[in-house]
Amino acid sequence: MLSFTFYAFIVIVVIQLSYYLFVFGKFAFAKAQKITPKKIPISVIVCAKNEAKNVIRFIPILAEQDYPDYEIILIDDASSDDTLEIFEEFEKQYSNIRLVKVENNEAFWGNKKYALTLGIKASQKDYLLFTDADCYPVSKDWISVMSSQFTMHKTVVLGYGAYEKVANSFLNKIIRFETLLTAVQYFSWAKIGHPYMGIGRNLAYKKEEFYNVKGFIDHMKIRSGDDDLFINQVATIKNTAICYVPESFTYSQPKTTFKAWFTQKRRHVSTANFYKSFDKIQLTLFYISQLLFFISAAVLLAFEYRWIIVLSLIGFRYLFSWTSLGFSAGKLKEKDVMYWFPIIEIVLIFTQLNVFITNIFSKPVYWK
C-alpha cells in the first residue's frame, strides 16, 4: 500500500509541476504589456441591486475617467434601498450617465442577467466594459488601458479584479490569494489559447459578441455566470486578450467574515459545474492533485517511507510553485500574500473541499 502511495505521489507531483511550470508559467514569465491607447467608444456598464452605500462612493470615480468617448450605463435592478434615487442624482450631475430602471419581473425575478441584458441593449457604444457596483478602478486610465487591448480580431478582454487589503486580517490574505490564483489560471489558459472564464468586476467585450450568441439565453436559467459562463461560451484563441497592466485593475471590498466569504465561494464553485467539459476537467485535476499531494505526502512521511525522496519532491514542488505564483503575484501587486503561501494553500484546499460537499446537500444563494 505504501509503495502504491509513493508512486501515486510521484505522479501527483508531476501533475502539479506541469501546471505551475507549463500552464501558469505562461503568465508568470510573460513580458510586461505595452499600451497603445485607441480611444474607441466605450459603454461602461454597472448593474446594482441595493448598493446605495457603494454606488454613492464609486460612481463618481467612474464618471471622472480620463477618456474622450464613453458613457456610463447605470442599471438599477429593482432596488429596495436608495440606489435608484442616487442614480437619478448622478444622471442629472453627469452628462455621460444614462439610467436603466429594471422593475420586478416574475419570470426573471432576482436574475442579474435579465437586468444586464436591458442595460446592454440601452448602451449606444459598440464596446462594453463591465464592473460591479461595489468596485472601483485603481486609476483614471482604467478605460484607456482596458480598451487598448481591443484589436480588429481581439473582441474580448479579460481584466483583473482585486480585493482591498485589510491590515492584520488572515482571512483577507486567504481571499486575496484565492483571487490571485483564480486570475493566474484564467490568464494563463488564455495565453495558451484556451480562455475559459472572466470576472464581471473587470471585463470587456464587443457588443456583437453578445448578440452573436443571443446574449445569456443559453444559460439564462442559471442565476449566476453572467461573466464566466458567458466568457466560457464565446471566448476563443482568436478573439480573446488579457490585460494585466496595474492601471487596469479594479478593487472591491472583501468579505470580512468567513461565513460571508464561504457563501460567495459556494456560488462560484456551483457555476463552474456548467463550464465546457475540458475546462471542468482541467480545474478538477488541478484541485484534486493539490488535495492528494498533501494527503499522500502526510501518509508517506508519517511512516517514514522513502522520506528523503518524498521530502525532496515536496521541496521541488514548493520551489516551482512559489516561483511561478510569486512572479504572478508581482505582476498583480499581491506579493505580500505569498509570504503565507504554504499555510494559505492548505486552508484554501480544505475550504474548497468543504464547499464542494456543502453544495451537494444544499443550493447556494445567488443575486440579491
mmCIF file of N, CA, C and O in Angstrom, residues 137-223:
data_model
loop_
_atom_site.group_PDB
_atom_site.id
_atom_site.type_symbol
_atom_site.label_atom_id
_atom_site.label_comp_id
_atom_site.label_asym_id
_atom_site.label_seq_id
_atom_site.Cartn_x
_atom_site.Cartn_y
_atom_site.Cartn_z
ATOM 1 N N PRO A 137 -12.200 51.461 -10.148
ATOM 2 C CA PRO A 137 -10.919 51.336 -10.843
ATOM 3 C C PRO A 137 -9.802 52.000 -10.058
ATOM 4 O O PRO A 137 -10.017 53.005 -9.379
ATOM 5 N N VAL A 138 -8.604 51.452 -10.186
ATOM 6 C CA VAL A 138 -7.480 51.958 -9.401
ATOM 7 C C VAL A 138 -6.947 53.272 -9.952
ATOM 8 O O VAL A 138 -6.280 54.024 -9.247
ATOM 9 N N SER A 139 -7.239 53.576 -11.201
ATOM 10 C CA SER A 139 -6.718 54.803 -11.807
ATOM 11 C C SER A 139 -7.735 55.416 -12.759
ATOM 12 O O SER A 139 -8.713 54.777 -13.153
ATOM 13 N N LYS A 140 -7.475 56.647 -13.161
ATOM 14 C CA LYS A 140 -8.323 57.327 -14.145
ATOM 15 C C LYS A 140 -8.068 56.825 -15.558
ATOM 16 O O LYS A 140 -8.755 57.230 -16.496
ATOM 17 N N ASP A 141 -7.076 55.947 -15.714
ATOM 18 C CA ASP A 141 -6.753 55.394 -17.031
ATOM 19 C C ASP A 141 -7.325 53.999 -17.232
ATOM 20 O O ASP A 141 -6.958 53.306 -18.180
ATOM 21 N N TRP A 142 -8.210 53.583 -16.351
ATOM 22 C CA TRP A 142 -8.778 52.231 -16.427
ATOM 23 C C TRP A 142 -9.405 51.950 -17.799
ATOM 24 O O TRP A 142 -9.074 50.950 -18.450
ATOM 25 N N ILE A 143 -10.278 52.827 -18.250
ATOM 26 C CA ILE A 143 -10.932 52.613 -19.547
ATOM 27 C C ILE A 143 -9.906 52.620 -20.672
ATOM 28 O O ILE A 143 -9.939 51.777 -21.573
ATOM 29 N N SER A 144 -8.982 53.546 -20.605
ATOM 30 C CA SER A 144 -7.970 53.679 -21.647
ATOM 31 C C SER A 144 -7.119 52.414 -21.767
ATOM 32 O O SER A 144 -6.867 51.918 -22.873
ATOM 33 N N VAL A 145 -6.708 51.861 -20.629
ATOM 34 C CA VAL A 145 -5.823 50.696 -20.647
ATOM 35 C C VAL A 145 -6.588 49.434 -21.056
ATOM 36 O O VAL A 145 -6.113 48.650 -21.882
ATOM 37 N N MET A 146 -7.779 49.239 -20.497
ATOM 38 C CA MET A 146 -8.555 48.052 -20.864
ATOM 39 C C MET A 146 -8.928 48.070 -22.351
ATOM 40 O O MET A 146 -8.806 47.053 -23.052
ATOM 41 N N SER A 147 -9.357 49.214 -22.846
ATOM 42 C CA SER A 147 -9.777 49.296 -24.251
ATOM 43 C C SER A 147 -8.603 49.193 -25.212
ATOM 44 O O SER A 147 -8.785 48.864 -26.389
ATOM 45 N N SER A 148 -7.387 49.453 -24.726
ATOM 46 C CA SER A 148 -6.209 49.382 -25.598
ATOM 47 C C SER A 148 -5.945 47.964 -26.094
ATOM 48 O O SER A 148 -5.229 47.774 -27.090
ATOM 49 N N GLN A 149 -6.508 46.961 -25.406
ATOM 50 C CA GLN A 149 -6.258 45.573 -25.799
ATOM 51 C C GLN A 149 -7.194 45.090 -26.914
ATOM 52 O O GLN A 149 -7.007 44.009 -27.455
ATOM 53 N N PHE A 150 -8.193 45.907 -27.250
ATOM 54 C CA PHE A 150 -9.054 45.556 -28.373
ATOM 55 C C PHE A 150 -8.305 45.744 -29.688
ATOM 56 O O PHE A 150 -7.548 46.701 -29.862
ATOM 57 N N THR A 151 -8.513 44.813 -30.598
ATOM 58 C CA THR A 151 -7.993 44.946 -31.965
ATOM 59 C C THR A 151 -9.111 44.538 -32.919
ATOM 60 O O THR A 151 -10.233 44.269 -32.497
ATOM 61 N N MET A 152 -8.780 44.450 -34.184
ATOM 62 C CA MET A 152 -9.778 44.043 -35.163
ATOM 63 C C MET A 152 -10.299 42.631 -34.853
ATOM 64 O O MET A 152 -11.471 42.320 -35.069
ATOM 65 N N HIS A 153 -9.416 41.783 -34.300
ATOM 66 C CA HIS A 153 -9.797 40.396 -34.035
ATOM 67 C C HIS A 153 -10.005 40.111 -32.546
ATOM 68 O O HIS A 153 -10.754 39.188 -32.205
ATOM 69 N N LYS A 154 -9.351 40.874 -31.675
ATOM 70 C CA LYS A 154 -9.494 40.665 -30.235
ATOM 71 C C LYS A 154 -10.692 41.475 -29.740
ATOM 72 O O LYS A 154 -10.618 42.694 -29.550
ATOM 73 N N THR A 155 -11.795 40.763 -29.538
ATOM 74 C CA THR A 155 -13.041 41.435 -29.170
ATOM 75 C C THR A 155 -13.489 41.105 -27.742
ATOM 76 O O THR A 155 -14.568 41.510 -27.320
ATOM 77 N N VAL A 156 -12.668 40.353 -27.013
ATOM 78 C CA VAL A 156 -12.919 40.037 -25.606
ATOM 79 C C VAL A 156 -11.653 40.345 -24.825
ATOM 80 O O VAL A 156 -10.556 39.932 -25.213
ATOM 81 N N VAL A 157 -11.786 41.097 -23.724
ATOM 82 C CA VAL A 157 -10.631 41.454 -22.899
ATOM 83 C C VAL A 157 -10.903 41.044 -21.451
ATOM 84 O O VAL A 157 -11.891 41.479 -20.847
ATOM 85 N N LEU A 158 -10.019 40.218 -20.899
ATOM 86 C CA LEU A 158 -10.135 39.758 -19.522
ATOM 87 C C LEU A 158 -9.233 40.602 -18.630
ATOM 88 O O LEU A 158 -8.031 40.696 -18.881
ATOM 89 N N GLY A 159 -9.793 41.212 -17.604
ATOM 90 C CA GLY A 159 -9.025 42.044 -16.688
ATOM 91 C C GLY A 159 -8.906 41.414 -15.314
ATOM 92 O O GLY A 159 -9.405 40.314 -15.064
ATOM 93 N N TYR A 160 -8.257 42.144 -14.412
ATOM 94 C CA TYR A 160 -8.038 41.655 -13.046
ATOM 95 C C TYR A 160 -8.851 42.474 -12.064
ATOM 96 O O TYR A 160 -8.762 43.703 -12.041
ATOM 97 N N GLY A 161 -9.651 41.786 -11.260
ATOM 98 C CA GLY A 161 -10.430 42.436 -10.214
ATOM 99 C C GLY A 161 -9.893 42.040 -8.855
ATOM 100 O O GLY A 161 -10.099 40.904 -8.409
ATOM 101 N N ALA A 162 -9.179 42.933 -8.215
ATOM 102 C CA ALA A 162 -8.532 42.636 -6.935
ATOM 103 C C ALA A 162 -9.445 42.989 -5.763
ATOM 104 O O ALA A 162 -10.510 43.591 -5.932
ATOM 105 N N TYR A 163 -9.001 42.615 -4.576
ATOM 106 C CA TYR A 163 -9.694 42.997 -3.347
ATOM 107 C C TYR A 163 -8.782 43.872 -2.506
ATOM 108 O O TYR A 163 -7.555 43.693 -2.496
ATOM 109 N N GLU A 164 -9.382 44.804 -1.808
ATOM 110 C CA GLU A 164 -8.621 45.706 -0.954
ATOM 111 C C GLU A 164 -7.891 44.934 0.145
ATOM 112 O O GLU A 164 -8.365 43.897 0.611
ATOM 113 N N LYS A 165 -6.754 45.478 0.563
ATOM 114 C CA LYS A 165 -6.004 44.878 1.661
ATOM 115 C C LYS A 165 -6.582 45.330 2.997
ATOM 116 O O LYS A 165 -6.922 46.502 3.166
ATOM 117 N N VAL A 166 -6.693 44.405 3.920
ATOM 118 C CA VAL A 166 -7.143 44.695 5.273
ATOM 119 C C VAL A 166 -6.023 44.316 6.220
ATOM 120 O O VAL A 166 -5.602 43.154 6.268
ATOM 121 N N ALA A 167 -5.521 45.284 6.961
ATOM 122 C CA ALA A 167 -4.383 45.052 7.849
ATOM 123 C C ALA A 167 -4.721 44.036 8.938
ATOM 124 O O ALA A 167 -5.841 44.020 9.466
ATOM 125 N N ASN A 168 -3.759 43.173 9.208
ATOM 126 C CA ASN A 168 -3.858 42.208 10.313
ATOM 127 C C ASN A 168 -5.048 41.259 10.176
ATOM 128 O O ASN A 168 -5.635 40.830 11.176
ATOM 129 N N SER A 169 -5.414 40.941 8.941
ATOM 130 C CA SER A 169 -6.523 40.016 8.703
ATOM 131 C C SER A 169 -6.033 38.823 7.901
ATOM 132 O O SER A 169 -5.682 38.954 6.730
ATOM 133 N N PHE A 170 -6.010 37.650 8.527
ATOM 134 C CA PHE A 170 -5.589 36.446 7.822
ATOM 135 C C PHE A 170 -6.631 36.041 6.788
ATOM 136 O O PHE A 170 -6.292 35.553 5.710
ATOM 137 N N LEU A 171 -7.919 36.252 7.102
ATOM 138 C CA LEU A 171 -8.980 35.964 6.138
ATOM 139 C C LEU A 171 -8.778 36.773 4.868
ATOM 140 O O LEU A 171 -8.963 36.263 3.756
ATOM 141 N N ASN A 172 -8.388 38.030 5.016
ATOM 142 C CA ASN A 172 -8.148 38.886 3.848
ATOM 143 C C ASN A 172 -7.036 38.325 2.979
ATOM 144 O O ASN A 172 -7.124 38.357 1.745
ATOM 145 N N LYS A 173 -6.007 37.774 3.596
ATOM 146 C CA LYS A 173 -4.916 37.176 2.830
ATOM 147 C C LYS A 173 -5.397 35.935 2.085
ATOM 148 O O LYS A 173 -4.985 35.689 0.938
ATOM 149 N N ILE A 174 -6.257 35.158 2.718
ATOM 150 C CA ILE A 174 -6.818 33.982 2.043
ATOM 151 C C ILE A 174 -7.642 34.410 0.835
ATOM 152 O O ILE A 174 -7.511 33.840 -0.258
ATOM 153 N N ILE A 175 -8.488 35.409 1.014
ATOM 154 C CA ILE A 175 -9.351 35.891 -0.073
ATOM 155 C C ILE A 175 -8.506 36.406 -1.227
ATOM 156 O O ILE A 175 -8.773 36.102 -2.402
ATOM 157 N N ARG A 176 -7.482 37.182 -0.917
ATOM 158 C CA ARG A 176 -6.664 37.759 -1.989
ATOM 159 C C ARG A 176 -5.792 36.701 -2.660
ATOM 160 O O ARG A 176 -5.536 36.780 -3.863
ATOM 161 N N PHE A 177 -5.344 35.696 -1.907
ATOM 162 C CA PHE A 177 -4.581 34.617 -2.536
ATOM 163 C C PHE A 177 -5.479 33.817 -3.476
ATOM 164 O O PHE A 177 -5.080 33.471 -4.590
ATOM 165 N N GLU A 178 -6.694 33.521 -3.040
ATOM 166 C CA GLU A 178 -7.626 32.777 -3.895
ATOM 167 C C GLU A 178 -7.945 33.567 -5.161
ATOM 168 O O GLU A 178 -8.036 33.007 -6.257
ATOM 169 N N THR A 179 -8.091 34.881 -5.021
ATOM 170 C CA THR A 179 -8.343 35.745 -6.175
ATOM 171 C C THR A 179 -7.144 35.757 -7.111
ATOM 172 O O THR A 179 -7.288 35.712 -8.343
ATOM 173 N N LEU A 180 -5.954 35.814 -6.535
ATOM 174 C CA LEU A 180 -4.717 35.753 -7.323
ATOM 175 C C LEU A 180 -4.633 34.445 -8.088
ATOM 176 O O LEU A 180 -4.371 34.439 -9.299
ATOM 177 N N LEU A 181 -4.861 33.317 -7.417
ATOM 178 C CA LEU A 181 -4.755 32.007 -8.049
ATOM 179 C C LEU A 181 -5.773 31.859 -9.178
ATOM 180 O O LEU A 181 -5.447 31.342 -10.255
ATOM 181 N N THR A 182 -6.988 32.338 -8.955
ATOM 182 C CA THR A 182 -8.016 32.281 -9.995
ATOM 183 C C THR A 182 -7.590 33.076 -11.225
ATOM 184 O O THR A 182 -7.731 32.615 -12.366
ATOM 185 N N ALA A 183 -7.039 34.278 -10.993
ATOM 186 C CA ALA A 183 -6.588 35.116 -12.107
ATOM 187 C C ALA A 183 -5.430 34.470 -12.859
ATOM 188 O O ALA A 183 -5.388 34.502 -14.097
ATOM 189 N N VAL A 184 -4.497 33.883 -12.119
ATOM 190 C CA VAL A 184 -3.371 33.203 -12.754
ATOM 191 C C VAL A 184 -3.878 32.089 -13.661
ATOM 192 O O VAL A 184 -3.380 31.896 -14.777
ATOM 193 N N GLN A 185 -4.895 31.387 -13.201
ATOM 194 C CA GLN A 185 -5.448 30.295 -14.003
ATOM 195 C C GLN A 185 -6.096 30.807 -15.286
ATOM 196 O O GLN A 185 -5.799 30.312 -16.379
ATOM 197 N N TYR A 186 -6.994 31.782 -15.175
ATOM 198 C CA TYR A 186 -7.687 32.181 -16.416
ATOM 199 C C TYR A 186 -6.798 33.022 -17.325
ATOM 200 O O TYR A 186 -6.951 32.978 -18.553
ATOM 201 N N PHE A 187 -5.842 33.765 -16.783
ATOM 202 C CA PHE A 187 -4.883 34.471 -17.625
ATOM 203 C C PHE A 187 -3.978 33.479 -18.358
ATOM 204 O O PHE A 187 -3.699 33.632 -19.557
ATOM 205 N N SER A 188 -3.501 32.469 -17.632
ATOM 206 C CA SER A 188 -2.569 31.501 -18.216
ATOM 207 C C SER A 188 -3.222 30.689 -19.327
ATOM 208 O O SER A 188 -2.650 30.516 -20.408
ATOM 209 N N TRP A 189 -4.423 30.188 -19.065
ATOM 210 C CA TRP A 189 -5.106 29.406 -20.092
ATOM 211 C C TRP A 189 -5.448 30.271 -21.303
ATOM 212 O O TRP A 189 -5.435 29.791 -22.448
ATOM 213 N N ALA A 190 -5.736 31.545 -21.074
ATOM 214 C CA ALA A 190 -5.996 32.445 -22.196
ATOM 215 C C ALA A 190 -4.738 32.628 -23.044
ATOM 216 O O ALA A 190 -4.806 32.648 -24.280
ATOM 217 N N LYS A 191 -3.579 32.730 -22.386
ATOM 218 C CA LYS A 191 -2.326 32.890 -23.124
ATOM 219 C C LYS A 191 -1.979 31.615 -23.888
ATOM 220 O O LYS A 191 -1.392 31.668 -24.970
ATOM 221 N N ILE A 192 -2.329 30.474 -23.319
ATOM 222 C CA ILE A 192 -2.099 29.210 -24.011
ATOM 223 C C ILE A 192 -2.979 29.107 -25.251
ATOM 224 O O ILE A 192 -2.629 28.470 -26.246
ATOM 225 N N GLY A 193 -4.138 29.755 -25.197
ATOM 226 C CA GLY A 193 -5.063 29.717 -26.321
ATOM 227 C C GLY A 193 -6.359 29.018 -25.993
ATOM 228 O O GLY A 193 -7.135 28.662 -26.900
ATOM 229 N N HIS A 194 -6.618 28.872 -24.668
ATOM 230 C CA HIS A 194 -7.866 28.216 -24.274
ATOM 231 C C HIS A 194 -8.531 29.026 -23.150
ATOM 232 O O HIS A 194 -8.622 28.560 -22.004
ATOM 233 N N PRO A 195 -9.011 30.232 -23.458
ATOM 234 C CA PRO A 195 -9.677 31.036 -22.425
ATOM 235 C C PRO A 195 -10.957 30.357 -21.965
ATOM 236 O O PRO A 195 -11.683 29.773 -22.781
ATOM 237 N N TYR A 196 -11.224 30.427 -20.668
ATOM 238 C CA TYR A 196 -12.409 29.722 -20.176
ATOM 239 C C TYR A 196 -13.277 30.530 -19.226
ATOM 240 O O TYR A 196 -14.409 30.128 -18.937
ATOM 241 N N MET A 197 -12.793 31.662 -18.718
ATOM 242 C CA MET A 197 -13.630 32.461 -17.827
ATOM 243 C C MET A 197 -13.096 33.882 -17.712
ATOM 244 O O MET A 197 -11.971 34.178 -18.110
ATOM 245 N N GLY A 198 -13.945 34.753 -17.191
ATOM 246 C CA GLY A 198 -13.556 36.112 -16.849
ATOM 247 C C GLY A 198 -14.381 36.517 -15.639
ATOM 248 O O GLY A 198 -15.262 35.772 -15.198
ATOM 249 N N ILE A 199 -14.104 37.674 -15.092
ATOM 250 C CA ILE A 199 -14.830 38.132 -13.912
ATOM 251 C C ILE A 199 -15.551 39.441 -14.214
ATOM 252 O O ILE A 199 -15.010 40.325 -14.866
ATOM 253 N N GLY A 200 -16.783 39.548 -13.727
ATOM 254 C CA GLY A 200 -17.600 40.718 -14.007
ATOM 255 C C GLY A 200 -17.094 41.989 -13.358
ATOM 256 O O GLY A 200 -17.544 43.083 -13.713
ATOM 257 N N ARG A 201 -16.160 41.885 -12.436
ATOM 258 C CA ARG A 201 -15.588 43.079 -11.809
ATOM 259 C C ARG A 201 -14.686 43.844 -12.766
ATOM 260 O O ARG A 201 -14.412 45.022 -12.552
ATOM 261 N N ASN A 202 -14.231 43.162 -13.827
ATOM 262 C CA ASN A 202 -13.319 43.814 -14.776
ATOM 263 C C ASN A 202 -13.278 42.993 -16.058
ATOM 264 O O ASN A 202 -12.435 42.115 -16.224
ATOM 265 N N LEU A 203 -14.171 43.311 -16.967
ATOM 266 C CA LEU A 203 -14.352 42.508 -18.166
ATOM 267 C C LEU A 203 -14.866 43.388 -19.293
ATOM 268 O O LEU A 203 -15.682 44.284 -19.061
ATOM 269 N N ALA A 204 -14.378 43.135 -20.506
ATOM 270 C CA ALA A 204 -14.814 43.933 -21.654
ATOM 271 C C ALA A 204 -15.020 43.037 -22.872
ATOM 272 O O ALA A 204 -14.306 42.044 -23.055
ATOM 273 N N TYR A 205 -15.997 43.395 -23.677
ATOM 274 C CA TYR A 205 -16.155 42.707 -24.956
ATOM 275 C C TYR A 205 -16.961 43.578 -25.913
ATOM 276 O O TYR A 205 -17.675 44.493 -25.496
ATOM 277 N N LYS A 206 -16.809 43.271 -27.198
ATOM 278 C CA LYS A 206 -17.545 43.996 -28.218
ATOM 279 C C LYS A 206 -19.003 43.548 -28.185
ATOM 280 O O LYS A 206 -19.301 42.365 -27.991
ATOM 281 N N LYS A 207 -19.904 44.471 -28.405
ATOM 282 C CA LYS A 207 -21.332 44.175 -28.278
ATOM 283 C C LYS A 207 -21.770 43.065 -29.230
ATOM 284 O O LYS A 207 -22.670 42.275 -28.911
ATOM 285 N N GLU A 208 -21.125 42.971 -30.372
ATOM 286 C CA GLU A 208 -21.526 41.950 -31.337
ATOM 287 C C GLU A 208 -21.327 40.539 -30.788
ATOM 288 O O GLU A 208 -22.034 39.603 -31.182
ATOM 289 N N GLU A 209 -20.365 40.374 -29.864
ATOM 290 C CA GLU A 209 -20.168 39.061 -29.242
ATOM 291 C C GLU A 209 -21.406 38.658 -28.451
ATOM 292 O O GLU A 209 -21.787 37.484 -28.409
ATOM 293 N N PHE A 210 -22.029 39.636 -27.829
ATOM 294 C CA PHE A 210 -23.235 39.390 -27.044
ATOM 295 C C PHE A 210 -24.387 38.973 -27.946
ATOM 296 O O PHE A 210 -25.094 37.995 -27.676
ATOM 297 N N TYR A 211 -24.564 39.688 -29.037
ATOM 298 C CA TYR A 211 -25.678 39.399 -29.937
ATOM 299 C C TYR A 211 -25.450 38.140 -30.779
ATOM 300 O O TYR A 211 -26.412 37.472 -31.167
ATOM 301 N N ASN A 212 -24.186 37.811 -31.045
ATOM 302 C CA ASN A 212 -23.894 36.617 -31.840
ATOM 303 C C ASN A 212 -24.394 35.335 -31.181
ATOM 304 O O ASN A 212 -24.731 34.358 -31.861
ATOM 305 N N VAL A 213 -24.409 35.323 -29.843
ATOM 306 C CA VAL A 213 -24.866 34.123 -29.121
ATOM 307 C C VAL A 213 -26.230 34.349 -28.459
ATOM 308 O O VAL A 213 -26.635 33.612 -27.567
ATOM 309 N N LYS A 214 -26.907 35.420 -28.893
ATOM 310 C CA LYS A 214 -28.214 35.783 -28.327
ATOM 311 C C LYS A 214 -28.120 36.021 -26.825
ATOM 312 O O LYS A 214 -28.984 35.582 -26.062
ATOM 313 N N GLY A 215 -27.060 36.718 -26.446
ATOM 314 C CA GLY A 215 -26.898 37.117 -25.055
ATOM 315 C C GLY A 215 -26.726 35.947 -24.110
ATOM 316 O O GLY A 215 -25.970 35.010 -24.380
ATOM 317 N N PHE A 216 -27.451 35.983 -23.015
ATOM 318 C CA PHE A 216 -27.335 34.967 -21.979
ATOM 319 C C PHE A 216 -28.375 33.855 -22.140
ATOM 320 O O PHE A 216 -28.597 33.075 -21.207
ATOM 321 N N ILE A 217 -28.996 33.769 -23.305
ATOM 322 C CA ILE A 217 -30.146 32.885 -23.478
ATOM 323 C C ILE A 217 -29.820 31.428 -23.150
ATOM 324 O O ILE A 217 -30.648 30.707 -22.585
ATOM 325 N N ASP A 218 -28.596 30.970 -23.470
ATOM 326 C CA ASP A 218 -28.255 29.563 -23.260
ATOM 327 C C ASP A 218 -28.100 29.201 -21.787
ATOM 328 O O ASP A 218 -28.121 28.016 -21.439
ATOM 329 N N HIS A 219 -27.892 30.212 -20.939
ATOM 330 C CA HIS A 219 -27.746 29.914 -19.506
ATOM 331 C C HIS A 219 -28.547 30.904 -18.653
ATOM 332 O O HIS A 219 -28.195 31.161 -17.497
ATOM 333 N N MET A 220 -29.625 31.432 -19.230
ATOM 334 C CA MET A 220 -30.443 32.402 -18.502
ATOM 335 C C MET A 220 -31.050 31.807 -17.233
ATOM 336 O O MET A 220 -31.207 32.487 -16.216
ATOM 337 N N LYS A 221 -31.376 30.521 -17.268
ATOM 338 C CA LYS A 221 -31.996 29.895 -16.106
ATOM 339 C C LYS A 221 -30.998 29.653 -14.970
ATOM 340 O O LYS A 221 -31.408 29.381 -13.840
ATOM 341 N N ILE A 222 -29.716 29.734 -15.281
ATOM 342 C CA ILE A 222 -28.681 29.624 -14.247
ATOM 343 C C ILE A 222 -28.447 31.028 -13.708
ATOM 344 O O ILE A 222 -27.989 31.896 -14.441
ATOM 345 N N ARG A 223 -28.763 31.270 -12.466
ATOM 346 C CA ARG A 223 -28.838 32.639 -11.971
ATOM 347 C C ARG A 223 -27.482 33.279 -11.698
ATOM 348 O O ARG A 223 -27.413 34.444 -11.323
#
